């Protein structure tokens, strides 16, 4: 669900995911994309995909980082899994 929000409303998707600075950057990127699209008289509408791509990639990376952090915390609390060798 967060990915759908990140595609259609990128700054809001980033805010919901807990990334306020990325949301501000994305809002600036979105405004720049709209201006460039209007200035080129819709010659390059693909520019409008840049903020959505930024939001989706940022949400994915943050979620992967959270998963990784949870695994590391569990290993630190409970020790390595059985059968693990150094």
PDB file of C-alpha atoms in Angstrom:
ATOM      1  CA  UNK A   1       0.000   0.000   0.000  1.00  0.00           C
ATOM      2  CA  UNK A   2       2.864   2.386   0.779  1.00  0.00           C
ATOM      3  CA  UNK A   3       4.248   1.809  -2.716  1.00  0.00           C
ATOM      4  CA  UNK A   4       0.950   2.838  -4.338  1.00  0.00           C
ATOM      5  CA  UNK A   5       1.014   6.013  -2.276  1.00  0.00           C
ATOM      6  CA  UNK A   6       4.660   6.589  -3.228  1.00  0.00           C
ATOM      7  CA  UNK A   7       3.823   6.290  -6.928  1.00  0.00           C
ATOM      8  CA  UNK A   8       0.755   8.540  -7.026  1.00  0.00           C
ATOM      9  CA  UNK A   9       1.564  11.016  -4.200  1.00  0.00           C
ATOM     10  CA  UNK A  10       5.341  10.771  -3.712  1.00  0.00           C
ATOM     11  CA  UNK A  11       5.868  13.373  -0.943  1.00  0.00           C
ATOM     12  CA  UNK A  12       2.970  11.996   1.091  1.00  0.00           C
ATOM     13  CA  UNK A  13       4.254   8.442   0.674  1.00  0.00           C
ATOM     14  CA  UNK A  14       7.637   9.485   2.006  1.00  0.00           C
ATOM     15  CA  UNK A  15       6.066  11.299   4.955  1.00  0.00           C
ATOM     16  CA  UNK A  16       3.976   8.265   5.882  1.00  0.00           C
ATOM     17  CA  UNK A  17       7.125   6.148   5.694  1.00  0.00           C
ATOM     18  CA  UNK A  18       8.841   8.463   8.195  1.00  0.00           C
ATOM     19  CA  UNK A  19      11.182  10.355   5.868  1.00  0.00           C
ATOM     20  CA  UNK A  20      10.420  14.088   6.224  1.00  0.00           C
ATOM     21  CA  UNK A  21      13.623  15.382   4.601  1.00  0.00           C
ATOM     22  CA  UNK A  22      13.228  13.078   1.614  1.00  0.00           C
ATOM     23  CA  UNK A  23       9.612  14.270   1.337  1.00  0.00           C
ATOM     24  CA  UNK A  24      10.726  17.903   1.192  1.00  0.00           C
ATOM     25  CA  UNK A  25      13.348  17.067  -1.428  1.00  0.00           C
ATOM     26  CA  UNK A  26      10.751  15.115  -3.367  1.00  0.00           C
ATOM     27  CA  UNK A  27       8.321  18.035  -3.239  1.00  0.00           C
ATOM     28  CA  UNK A  28      11.007  20.291  -4.734  1.00  0.00           C
ATOM     29  CA  UNK A  29      11.743  17.628  -7.342  1.00  0.00           C
ATOM     30  CA  UNK A  30       8.050  17.362  -8.154  1.00  0.00           C
ATOM     31  CA  UNK A  31       7.701  21.122  -8.576  1.00  0.00           C
ATOM     32  CA  UNK A  32      10.771  21.203 -10.798  1.00  0.00           C
ATOM     33  CA  UNK A  33       9.387  18.344 -12.890  1.00  0.00           C
ATOM     34  CA  UNK A  34       6.062  20.128 -13.359  1.00  0.00           C
ATOM     35  CA  UNK A  35       7.797  23.349 -14.398  1.00  0.00           C
ATOM     36  CA  UNK A  36      10.095  21.556 -16.839  1.00  0.00           C
ATOM     37  CA  UNK A  37       7.199  19.619 -18.322  1.00  0.00           C
ATOM     38  CA  UNK A  38       5.186  22.805 -18.811  1.00  0.00           C
ATOM     39  CA  UNK A  39       8.152  24.697 -20.258  1.00  0.00           C
ATOM     40  CA  UNK A  40       8.839  22.016 -22.836  1.00  0.00           C
ATOM     41  CA  UNK A  41       5.141  22.044 -23.784  1.00  0.00           C
ATOM     42  CA  UNK A  42       4.756  18.394 -22.770  1.00  0.00           C
ATOM     43  CA  UNK A  43       7.587  17.265 -25.073  1.00  0.00           C
ATOM     44  CA  UNK A  44       9.180  15.252 -22.260  1.00  0.00           C
ATOM     45  CA  UNK A  45       6.396  14.051 -19.946  1.00  0.00           C
ATOM     46  CA  UNK A  46       8.684  11.240 -18.770  1.00  0.00           C
ATOM     47  CA  UNK A  47      10.250  13.841 -16.435  1.00  0.00           C
ATOM     48  CA  UNK A  48       7.146  13.467 -14.265  1.00  0.00           C
ATOM     49  CA  UNK A  49       8.212   9.916 -13.382  1.00  0.00           C
ATOM     50  CA  UNK A  50      11.386  11.063 -11.620  1.00  0.00           C
ATOM     51  CA  UNK A  51       9.750  12.041  -8.277  1.00  0.00           C
ATOM     52  CA  UNK A  52       7.761   8.793  -8.204  1.00  0.00           C
ATOM     53  CA  UNK A  53      10.867   6.741  -8.912  1.00  0.00           C
ATOM     54  CA  UNK A  54      12.738   8.589  -6.160  1.00  0.00           C
ATOM     55  CA  UNK A  55       9.940   7.913  -3.682  1.00  0.00           C
ATOM     56  CA  UNK A  56       9.622   4.202  -4.516  1.00  0.00           C
ATOM     57  CA  UNK A  57      13.382   3.636  -4.322  1.00  0.00           C
ATOM     58  CA  UNK A  58      13.629   5.589  -1.068  1.00  0.00           C
ATOM     59  CA  UNK A  59      10.747   3.668   0.541  1.00  0.00           C
ATOM     60  CA  UNK A  60      12.267   0.351  -0.547  1.00  0.00           C
ATOM     61  CA  UNK A  61      15.725   1.217   0.799  1.00  0.00           C
ATOM     62  CA  UNK A  62      14.336   2.424   4.127  1.00  0.00           C
ATOM     63  CA  UNK A  63      12.260  -0.715   4.588  1.00  0.00           C
ATOM     64  CA  UNK A  64      15.245  -2.938   3.770  1.00  0.00           C
ATOM     65  CA  UNK A  65      17.370  -0.978   6.235  1.00  0.00           C
ATOM     66  CA  UNK A  66      14.739  -1.478   8.954  1.00  0.00           C
ATOM     67  CA  UNK A  67      14.610  -5.243   8.271  1.00  0.00           C
ATOM     68  CA  UNK A  68      18.387  -5.453   8.411  1.00  0.00           C
ATOM     69  CA  UNK A  69      18.475  -3.491  11.673  1.00  0.00           C
ATOM     70  CA  UNK A  70      15.879  -5.839  13.232  1.00  0.00           C
ATOM     71  CA  UNK A  71      17.957  -8.890  12.300  1.00  0.00           C
ATOM     72  CA  UNK A  72      21.156  -7.369  13.691  1.00  0.00           C
ATOM     73  CA  UNK A  73      19.377  -6.397  16.917  1.00  0.00           C
ATOM     74  CA  UNK A  74      18.010  -9.949  17.301  1.00  0.00           C
ATOM     75  CA  UNK A  75      21.480 -11.429  16.804  1.00  0.00           C
ATOM     76  CA  UNK A  76      22.943  -9.014  19.343  1.00  0.00           C
ATOM     77  CA  UNK A  77      20.238  -9.884  21.889  1.00  0.00           C
ATOM     78  CA  UNK A  78      20.071 -13.643  21.440  1.00  0.00           C
ATOM     79  CA  UNK A  79      23.411 -14.564  19.886  1.00  0.00           C
ATOM     80  CA  UNK A  80      24.106 -16.144  16.525  1.00  0.00           C
ATOM     81  CA  UNK A  81      21.848 -18.871  15.141  1.00  0.00           C
ATOM     82  CA  UNK A  82      22.698 -22.489  15.972  1.00  0.00           C
ATOM     83  CA  UNK A  83      25.276 -23.996  13.673  1.00  0.00           C
ATOM     84  CA  UNK A  84      26.895 -20.662  12.888  1.00  0.00           C
ATOM     85  CA  UNK A  85      30.634 -20.742  12.845  1.00  0.00           C
ATOM     86  CA  UNK A  86      33.261 -18.042  12.654  1.00  0.00           C
TER      87      UNK A  86
END
